[in-house]
PDB file of C-alpha atoms in Angstrom:
ATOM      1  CA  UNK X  27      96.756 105.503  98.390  1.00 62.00           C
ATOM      2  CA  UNK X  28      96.152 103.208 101.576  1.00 73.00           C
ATOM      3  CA  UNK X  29      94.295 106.169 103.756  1.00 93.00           C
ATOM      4  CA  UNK X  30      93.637 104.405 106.983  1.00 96.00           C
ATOM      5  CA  UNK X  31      94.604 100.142 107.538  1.00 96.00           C
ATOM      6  CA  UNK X  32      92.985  98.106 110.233  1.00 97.00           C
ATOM      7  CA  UNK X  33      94.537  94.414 110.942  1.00 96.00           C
ATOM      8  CA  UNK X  34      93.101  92.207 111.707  1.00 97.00           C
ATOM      9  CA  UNK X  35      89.717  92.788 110.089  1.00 96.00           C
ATOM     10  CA  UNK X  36      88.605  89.666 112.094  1.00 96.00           C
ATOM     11  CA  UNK X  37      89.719  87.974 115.143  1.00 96.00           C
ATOM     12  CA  UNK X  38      88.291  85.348 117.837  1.00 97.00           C
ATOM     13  CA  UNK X  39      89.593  85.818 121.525  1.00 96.00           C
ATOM     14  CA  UNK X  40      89.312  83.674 124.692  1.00 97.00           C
ATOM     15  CA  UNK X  41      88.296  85.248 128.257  1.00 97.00           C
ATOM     16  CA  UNK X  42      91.465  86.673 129.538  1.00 97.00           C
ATOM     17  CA  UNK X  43      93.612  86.662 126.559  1.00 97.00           C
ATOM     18  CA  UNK X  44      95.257  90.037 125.427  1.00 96.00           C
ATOM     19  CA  UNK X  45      95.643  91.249 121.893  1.00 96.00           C
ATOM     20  CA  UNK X  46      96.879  94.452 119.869  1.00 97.00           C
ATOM     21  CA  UNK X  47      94.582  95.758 117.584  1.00 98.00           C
ATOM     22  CA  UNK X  48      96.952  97.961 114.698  1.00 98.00           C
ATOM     23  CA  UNK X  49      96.313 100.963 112.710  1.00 98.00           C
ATOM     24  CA  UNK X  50      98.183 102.764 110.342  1.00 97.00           C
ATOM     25  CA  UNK X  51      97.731 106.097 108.442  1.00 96.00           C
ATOM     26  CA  UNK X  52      99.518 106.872 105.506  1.00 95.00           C
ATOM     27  CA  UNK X  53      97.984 110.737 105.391  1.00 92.00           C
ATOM     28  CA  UNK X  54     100.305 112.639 107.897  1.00 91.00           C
ATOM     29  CA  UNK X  55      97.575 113.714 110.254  1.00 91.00           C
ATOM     30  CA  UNK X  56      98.533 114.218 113.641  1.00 91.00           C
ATOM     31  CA  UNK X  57      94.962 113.015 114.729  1.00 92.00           C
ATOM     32  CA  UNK X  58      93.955 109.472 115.908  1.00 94.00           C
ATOM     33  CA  UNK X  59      91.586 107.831 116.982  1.00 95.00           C
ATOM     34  CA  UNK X  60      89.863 104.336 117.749  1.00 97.00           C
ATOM     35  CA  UNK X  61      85.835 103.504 118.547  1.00 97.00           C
ATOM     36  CA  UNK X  62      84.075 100.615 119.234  1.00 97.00           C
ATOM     37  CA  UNK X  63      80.629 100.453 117.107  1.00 96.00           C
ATOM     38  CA  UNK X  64      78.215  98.211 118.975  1.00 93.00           C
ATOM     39  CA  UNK X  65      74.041  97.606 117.655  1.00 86.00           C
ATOM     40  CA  UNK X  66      71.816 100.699 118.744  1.00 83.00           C
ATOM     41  CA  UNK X  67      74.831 102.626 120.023  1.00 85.00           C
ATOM     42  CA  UNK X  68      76.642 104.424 117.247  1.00 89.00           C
ATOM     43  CA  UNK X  69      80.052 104.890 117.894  1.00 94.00           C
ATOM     44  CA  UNK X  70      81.857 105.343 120.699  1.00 94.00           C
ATOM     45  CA  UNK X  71      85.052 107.024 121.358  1.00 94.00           C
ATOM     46  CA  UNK X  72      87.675 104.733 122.993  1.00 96.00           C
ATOM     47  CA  UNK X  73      90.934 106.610 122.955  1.00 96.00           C
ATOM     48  CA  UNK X  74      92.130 109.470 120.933  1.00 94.00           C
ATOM     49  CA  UNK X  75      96.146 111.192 120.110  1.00 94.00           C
ATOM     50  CA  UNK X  76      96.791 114.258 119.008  1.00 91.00           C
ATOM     51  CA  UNK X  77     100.380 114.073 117.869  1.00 91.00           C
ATOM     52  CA  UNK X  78     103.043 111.387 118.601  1.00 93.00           C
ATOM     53  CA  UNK X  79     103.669 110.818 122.289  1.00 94.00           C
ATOM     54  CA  UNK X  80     100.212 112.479 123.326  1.00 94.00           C
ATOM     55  CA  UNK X  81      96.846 110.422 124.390  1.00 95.00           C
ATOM     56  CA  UNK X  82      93.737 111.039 126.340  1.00 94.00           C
ATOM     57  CA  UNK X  83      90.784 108.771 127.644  1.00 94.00           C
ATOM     58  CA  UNK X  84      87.832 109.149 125.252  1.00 92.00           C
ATOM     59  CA  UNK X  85      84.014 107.508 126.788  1.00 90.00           C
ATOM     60  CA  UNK X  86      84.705 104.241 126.930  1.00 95.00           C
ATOM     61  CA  UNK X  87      88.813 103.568 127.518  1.00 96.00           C
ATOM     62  CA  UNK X  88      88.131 101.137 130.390  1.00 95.00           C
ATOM     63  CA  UNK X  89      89.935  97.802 129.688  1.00 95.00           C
ATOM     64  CA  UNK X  90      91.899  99.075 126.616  1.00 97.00           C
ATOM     65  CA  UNK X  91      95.651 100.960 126.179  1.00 97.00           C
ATOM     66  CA  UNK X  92      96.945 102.944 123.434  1.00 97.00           C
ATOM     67  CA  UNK X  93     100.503 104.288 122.611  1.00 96.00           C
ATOM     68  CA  UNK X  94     101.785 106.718 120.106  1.00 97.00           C
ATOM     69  CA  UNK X  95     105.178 106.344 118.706  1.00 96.00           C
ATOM     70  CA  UNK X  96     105.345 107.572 115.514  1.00 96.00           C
ATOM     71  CA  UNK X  97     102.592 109.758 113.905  1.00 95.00           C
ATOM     72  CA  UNK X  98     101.599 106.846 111.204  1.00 96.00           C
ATOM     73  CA  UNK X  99     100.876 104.158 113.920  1.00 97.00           C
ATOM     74  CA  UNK X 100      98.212 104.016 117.163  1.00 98.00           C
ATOM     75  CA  UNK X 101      97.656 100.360 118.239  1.00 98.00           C
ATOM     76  CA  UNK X 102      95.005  99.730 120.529  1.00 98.00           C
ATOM     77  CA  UNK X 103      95.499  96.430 123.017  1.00 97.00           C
ATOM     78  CA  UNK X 104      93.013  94.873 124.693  1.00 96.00           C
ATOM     79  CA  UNK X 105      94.861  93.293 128.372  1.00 92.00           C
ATOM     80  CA  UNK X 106      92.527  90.835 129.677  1.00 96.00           C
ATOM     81  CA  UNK X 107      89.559  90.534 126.718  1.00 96.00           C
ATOM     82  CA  UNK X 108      86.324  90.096 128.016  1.00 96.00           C
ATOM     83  CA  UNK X 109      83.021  89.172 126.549  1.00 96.00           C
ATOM     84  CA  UNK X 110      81.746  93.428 126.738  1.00 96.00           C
ATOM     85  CA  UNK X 111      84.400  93.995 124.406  1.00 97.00           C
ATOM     86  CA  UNK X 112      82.936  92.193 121.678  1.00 97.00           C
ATOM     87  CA  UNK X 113      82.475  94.865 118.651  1.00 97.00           C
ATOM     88  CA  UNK X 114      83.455  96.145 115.846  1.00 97.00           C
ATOM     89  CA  UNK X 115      86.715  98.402 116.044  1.00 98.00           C
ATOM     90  CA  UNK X 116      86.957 101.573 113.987  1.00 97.00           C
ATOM     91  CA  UNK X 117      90.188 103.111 113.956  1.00 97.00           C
ATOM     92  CA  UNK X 118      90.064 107.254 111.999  1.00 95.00           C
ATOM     93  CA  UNK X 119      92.383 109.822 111.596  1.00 94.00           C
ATOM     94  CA  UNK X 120      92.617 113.403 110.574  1.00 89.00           C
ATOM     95  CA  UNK X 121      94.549 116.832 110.214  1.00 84.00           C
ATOM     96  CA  UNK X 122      94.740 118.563 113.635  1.00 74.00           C
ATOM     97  CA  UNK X 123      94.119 122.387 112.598  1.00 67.00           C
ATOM     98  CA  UNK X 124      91.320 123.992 110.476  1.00 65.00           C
ATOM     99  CA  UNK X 125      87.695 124.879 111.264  1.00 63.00           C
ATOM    100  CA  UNK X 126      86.349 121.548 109.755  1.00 67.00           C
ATOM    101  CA  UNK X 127      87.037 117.789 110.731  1.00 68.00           C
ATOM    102  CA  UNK X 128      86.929 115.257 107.877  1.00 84.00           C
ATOM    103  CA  UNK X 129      87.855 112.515 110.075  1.00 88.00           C
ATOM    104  CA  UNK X 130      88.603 109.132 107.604  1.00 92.00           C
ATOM    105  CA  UNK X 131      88.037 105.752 108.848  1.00 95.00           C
ATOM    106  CA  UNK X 132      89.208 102.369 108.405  1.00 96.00           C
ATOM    107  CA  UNK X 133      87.575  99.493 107.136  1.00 96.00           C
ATOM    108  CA  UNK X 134      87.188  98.155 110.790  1.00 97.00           C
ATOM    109  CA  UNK X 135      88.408  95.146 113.157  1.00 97.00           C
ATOM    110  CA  UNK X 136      85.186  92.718 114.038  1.00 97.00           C
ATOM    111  CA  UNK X 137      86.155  91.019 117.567  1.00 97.00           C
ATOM    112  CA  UNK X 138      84.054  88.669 118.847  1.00 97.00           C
ATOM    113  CA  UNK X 139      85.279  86.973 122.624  1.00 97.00           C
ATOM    114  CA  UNK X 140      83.933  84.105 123.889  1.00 96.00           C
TER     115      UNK X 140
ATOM    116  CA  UNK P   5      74.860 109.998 128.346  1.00 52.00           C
ATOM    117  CA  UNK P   6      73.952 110.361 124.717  1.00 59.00           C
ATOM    118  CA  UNK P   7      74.996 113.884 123.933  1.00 89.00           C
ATOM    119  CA  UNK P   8      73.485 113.366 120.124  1.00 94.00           C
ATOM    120  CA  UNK P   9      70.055 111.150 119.820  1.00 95.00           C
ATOM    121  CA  UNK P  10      68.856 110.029 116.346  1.00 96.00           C
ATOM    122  CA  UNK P  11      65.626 108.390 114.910  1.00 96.00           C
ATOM    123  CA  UNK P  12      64.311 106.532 113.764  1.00 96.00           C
ATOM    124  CA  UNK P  13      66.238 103.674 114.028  1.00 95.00           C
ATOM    125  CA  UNK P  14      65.359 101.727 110.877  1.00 96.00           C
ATOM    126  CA  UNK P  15      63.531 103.938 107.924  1.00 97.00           C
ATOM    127  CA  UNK P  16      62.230 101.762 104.891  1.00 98.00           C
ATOM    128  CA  UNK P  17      61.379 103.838 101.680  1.00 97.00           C
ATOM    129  CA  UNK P  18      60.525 103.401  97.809  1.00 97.00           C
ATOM    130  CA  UNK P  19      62.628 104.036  95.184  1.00 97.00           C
ATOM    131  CA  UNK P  20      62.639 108.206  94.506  1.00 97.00           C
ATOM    132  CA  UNK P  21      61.335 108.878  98.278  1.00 97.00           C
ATOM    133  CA  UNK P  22      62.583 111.312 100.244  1.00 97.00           C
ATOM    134  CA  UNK P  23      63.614 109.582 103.560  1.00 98.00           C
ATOM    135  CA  UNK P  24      64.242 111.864 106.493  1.00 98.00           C
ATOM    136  CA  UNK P  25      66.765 111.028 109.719  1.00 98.00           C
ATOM    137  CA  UNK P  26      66.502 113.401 112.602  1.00 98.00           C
ATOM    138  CA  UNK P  27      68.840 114.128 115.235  1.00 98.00           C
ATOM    139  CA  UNK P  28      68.821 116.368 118.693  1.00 97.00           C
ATOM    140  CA  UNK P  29      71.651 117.677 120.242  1.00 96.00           C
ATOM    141  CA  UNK P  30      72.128 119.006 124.206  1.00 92.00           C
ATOM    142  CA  UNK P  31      75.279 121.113 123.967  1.00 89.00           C
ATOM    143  CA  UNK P  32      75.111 124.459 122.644  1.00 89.00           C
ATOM    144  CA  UNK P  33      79.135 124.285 122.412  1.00 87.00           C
ATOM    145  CA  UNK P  34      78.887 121.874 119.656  1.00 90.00           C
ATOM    146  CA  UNK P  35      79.926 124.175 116.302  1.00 87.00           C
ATOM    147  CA  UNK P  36      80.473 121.302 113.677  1.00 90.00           C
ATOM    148  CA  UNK P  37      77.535 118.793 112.703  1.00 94.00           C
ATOM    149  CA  UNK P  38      78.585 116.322 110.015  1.00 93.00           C
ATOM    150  CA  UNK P  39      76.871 112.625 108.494  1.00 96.00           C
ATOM    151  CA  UNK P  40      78.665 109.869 107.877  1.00 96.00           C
ATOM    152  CA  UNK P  41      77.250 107.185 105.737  1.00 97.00           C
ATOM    153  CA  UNK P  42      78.494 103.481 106.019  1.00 97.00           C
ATOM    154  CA  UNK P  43      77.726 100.504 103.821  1.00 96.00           C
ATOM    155  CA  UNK P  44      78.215  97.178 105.205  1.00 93.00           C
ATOM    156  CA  UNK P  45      81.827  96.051 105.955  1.00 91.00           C
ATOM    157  CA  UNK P  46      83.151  98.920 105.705  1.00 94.00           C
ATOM    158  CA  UNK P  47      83.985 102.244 107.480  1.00 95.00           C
ATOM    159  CA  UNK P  48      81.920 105.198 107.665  1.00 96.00           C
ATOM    160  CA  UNK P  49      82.565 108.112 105.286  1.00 95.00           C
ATOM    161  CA  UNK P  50      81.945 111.737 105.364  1.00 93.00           C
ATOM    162  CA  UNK P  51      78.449 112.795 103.288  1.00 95.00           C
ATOM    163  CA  UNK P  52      77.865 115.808 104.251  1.00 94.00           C
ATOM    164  CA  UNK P  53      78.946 118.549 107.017  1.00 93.00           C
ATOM    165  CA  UNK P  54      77.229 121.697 108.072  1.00 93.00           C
ATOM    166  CA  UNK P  55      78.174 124.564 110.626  1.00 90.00           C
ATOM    167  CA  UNK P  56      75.495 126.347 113.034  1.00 88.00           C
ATOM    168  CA  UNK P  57      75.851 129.883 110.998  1.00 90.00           C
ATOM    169  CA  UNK P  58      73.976 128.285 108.547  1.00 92.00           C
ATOM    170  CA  UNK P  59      70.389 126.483 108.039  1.00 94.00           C
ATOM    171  CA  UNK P  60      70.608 124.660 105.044  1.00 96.00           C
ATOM    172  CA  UNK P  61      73.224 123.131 102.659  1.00 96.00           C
ATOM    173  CA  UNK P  62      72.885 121.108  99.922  1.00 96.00           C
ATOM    174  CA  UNK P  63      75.322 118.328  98.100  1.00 95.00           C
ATOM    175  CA  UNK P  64      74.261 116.707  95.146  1.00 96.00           C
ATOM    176  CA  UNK P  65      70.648 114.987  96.395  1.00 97.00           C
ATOM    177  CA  UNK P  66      71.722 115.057 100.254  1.00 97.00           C
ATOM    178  CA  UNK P  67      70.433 118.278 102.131  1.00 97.00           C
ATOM    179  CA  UNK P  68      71.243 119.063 105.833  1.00 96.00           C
ATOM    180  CA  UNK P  69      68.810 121.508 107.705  1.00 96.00           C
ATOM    181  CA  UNK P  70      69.685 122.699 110.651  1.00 96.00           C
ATOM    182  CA  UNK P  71      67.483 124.609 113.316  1.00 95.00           C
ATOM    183  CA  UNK P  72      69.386 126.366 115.473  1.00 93.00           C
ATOM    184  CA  UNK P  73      67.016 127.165 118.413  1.00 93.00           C
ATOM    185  CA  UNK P  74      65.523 123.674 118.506  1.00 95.00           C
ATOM    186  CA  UNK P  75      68.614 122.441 118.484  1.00 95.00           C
ATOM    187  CA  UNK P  76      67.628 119.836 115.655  1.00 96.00           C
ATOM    188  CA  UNK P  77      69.224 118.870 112.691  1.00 97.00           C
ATOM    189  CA  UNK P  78      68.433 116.606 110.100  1.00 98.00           C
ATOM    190  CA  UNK P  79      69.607 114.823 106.747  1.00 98.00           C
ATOM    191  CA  UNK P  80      67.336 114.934 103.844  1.00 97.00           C
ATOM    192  CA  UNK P  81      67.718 112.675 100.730  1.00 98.00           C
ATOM    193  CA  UNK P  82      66.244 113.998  97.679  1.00 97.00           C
ATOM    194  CA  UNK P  83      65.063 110.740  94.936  1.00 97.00           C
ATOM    195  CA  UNK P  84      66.303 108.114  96.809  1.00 97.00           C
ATOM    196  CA  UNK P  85      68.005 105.304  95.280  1.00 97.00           C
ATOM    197  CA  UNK P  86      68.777 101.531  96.106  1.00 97.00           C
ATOM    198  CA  UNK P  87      72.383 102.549  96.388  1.00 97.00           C
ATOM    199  CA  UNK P  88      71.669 104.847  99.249  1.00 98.00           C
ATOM    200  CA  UNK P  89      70.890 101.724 101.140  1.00 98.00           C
ATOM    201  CA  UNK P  90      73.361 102.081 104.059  1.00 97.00           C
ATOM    202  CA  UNK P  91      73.586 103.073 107.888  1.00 97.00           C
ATOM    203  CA  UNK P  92      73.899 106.804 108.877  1.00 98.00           C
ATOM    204  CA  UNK P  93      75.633 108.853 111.269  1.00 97.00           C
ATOM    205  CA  UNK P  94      74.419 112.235 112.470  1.00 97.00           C
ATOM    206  CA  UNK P  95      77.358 113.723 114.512  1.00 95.00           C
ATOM    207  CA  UNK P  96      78.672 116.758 116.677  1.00 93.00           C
ATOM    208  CA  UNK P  97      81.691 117.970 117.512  1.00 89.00           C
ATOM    209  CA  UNK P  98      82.981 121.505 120.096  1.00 80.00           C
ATOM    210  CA  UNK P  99      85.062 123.821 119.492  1.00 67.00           C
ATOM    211  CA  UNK P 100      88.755 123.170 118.681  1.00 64.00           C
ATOM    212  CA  UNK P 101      88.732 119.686 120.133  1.00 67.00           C
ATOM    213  CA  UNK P 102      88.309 116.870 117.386  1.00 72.00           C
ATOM    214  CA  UNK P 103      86.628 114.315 119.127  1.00 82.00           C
ATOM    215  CA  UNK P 104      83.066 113.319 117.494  1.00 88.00           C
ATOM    216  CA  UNK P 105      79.838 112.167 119.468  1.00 91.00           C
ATOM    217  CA  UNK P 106      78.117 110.328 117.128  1.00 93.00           C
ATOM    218  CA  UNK P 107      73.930 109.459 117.157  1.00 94.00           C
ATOM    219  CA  UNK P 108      73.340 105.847 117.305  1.00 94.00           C
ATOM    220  CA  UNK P 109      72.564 105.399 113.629  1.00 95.00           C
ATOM    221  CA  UNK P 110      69.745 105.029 111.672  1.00 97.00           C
ATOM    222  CA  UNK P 111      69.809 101.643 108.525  1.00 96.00           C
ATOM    223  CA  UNK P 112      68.053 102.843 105.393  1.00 98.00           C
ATOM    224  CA  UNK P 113      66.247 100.867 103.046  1.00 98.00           C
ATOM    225  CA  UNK P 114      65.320 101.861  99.851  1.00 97.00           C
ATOM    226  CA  UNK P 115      63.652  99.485  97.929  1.00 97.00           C
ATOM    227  CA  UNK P 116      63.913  99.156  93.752  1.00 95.00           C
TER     228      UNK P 116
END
């Protein structure tokens, strides 16, 4: 059972240069989601989807798009990388309904953009 | 704005201690209060959840108390071991929606 995979789990980016950071979730949840985990700050919600076809802006979207095709997949790209967006990438997904949240996580995608 | 704050940031204990994290929330819609713990290199993980009906709940060594009024909840863990080294997560979440705020984290240490 995969749960929740994150490639790459490491990549080095130039000023300027775009990427597509993937996700996949082998748990049918209609939930999605990606952070960005920086020192001191916890983690912060980038983008979010609540079924295929269906996004909203989380705290910190600036500088990053998301898509939702099919209910397994929720990339996250990066347009024009810049040295802020140097983290650590936590993609999580979970069943939409029910009074609790167990939201599960991937193993993460450390960026680093010099 | 930080809707969740944590401390401390760093918490160094014995073996068998009983290290405490605290957290402070601002919005009284916020129903659903779980922890996440996350070892290094990997993702955080659901320890423990509690709702604000309750005060206290228990799993295993790993108590939540919760205080309502104050606003203030916090993660207990009962005879600490080395293997509980890792970095926590308080977190809150509102109503239907199922976006988390997370605290900023606090690293545990718990020495052999």
């Amino acid at each position: 059972n995969a749960g929740v995979t994150q490639t790459p789990k490491f990549q080095v980016l130039k000023t300027g240069q775009s990427m597509t950071l993937q996700c996949a979730q082998d748990m049918n949840h209609e939930y999605m989601s990606w952070y960005r985990q920086d020192p001191g700050m916890g983690l912060r919600l980038i983008h979010y989807s609540v079924g295929a076809g269906i996004t909203d802006q989380g705290e910190v979207p600036n500088g990053y798009n998301v898509s939702r095709s099919t209910t397994e997949d929720f990339p996250l790209r990066l347009l024009s990388a810049a040295p802020s967006q140097t983290s650590v990438y936590f993609c999580a997904s979970s069943y939409y309904g029910g009074p609790t949240n167990i939201q599960y996580f991937g193993a993460g995608t450390r960026l680093s953009v010099l | 704005q930080q809707q969740v704050k944590q401390s401390p940031q760093s918490l160094i204990v014995q073996k068998g201690g009983i290290p405490i994290i605290n957290c402070a929330y601002e919005n009284t819609a916020f129903d659903y209060f779980p922890w996440y713990q996350q070892f290094p290199g990997k993702g955080p993980a659901l320890l423990i959840a509690i709702r604000p009906d309750v005060s206290e709940k228990k799993e295993g060594r790993f108590t939540i108390s919760f205080n309502k009024s104050a606003k203030q909840f916090s993660l207990h863990i009962m005879d600490s071991q080395p293997g509980d080294s890792a970095t926590y997560f308080c977190a809150a979440r509102m109503g239907s929606a199922r976006q988390l705020t997370f605290g900023s984290g606090t690293q545990l240490t718990v020495l052999p």
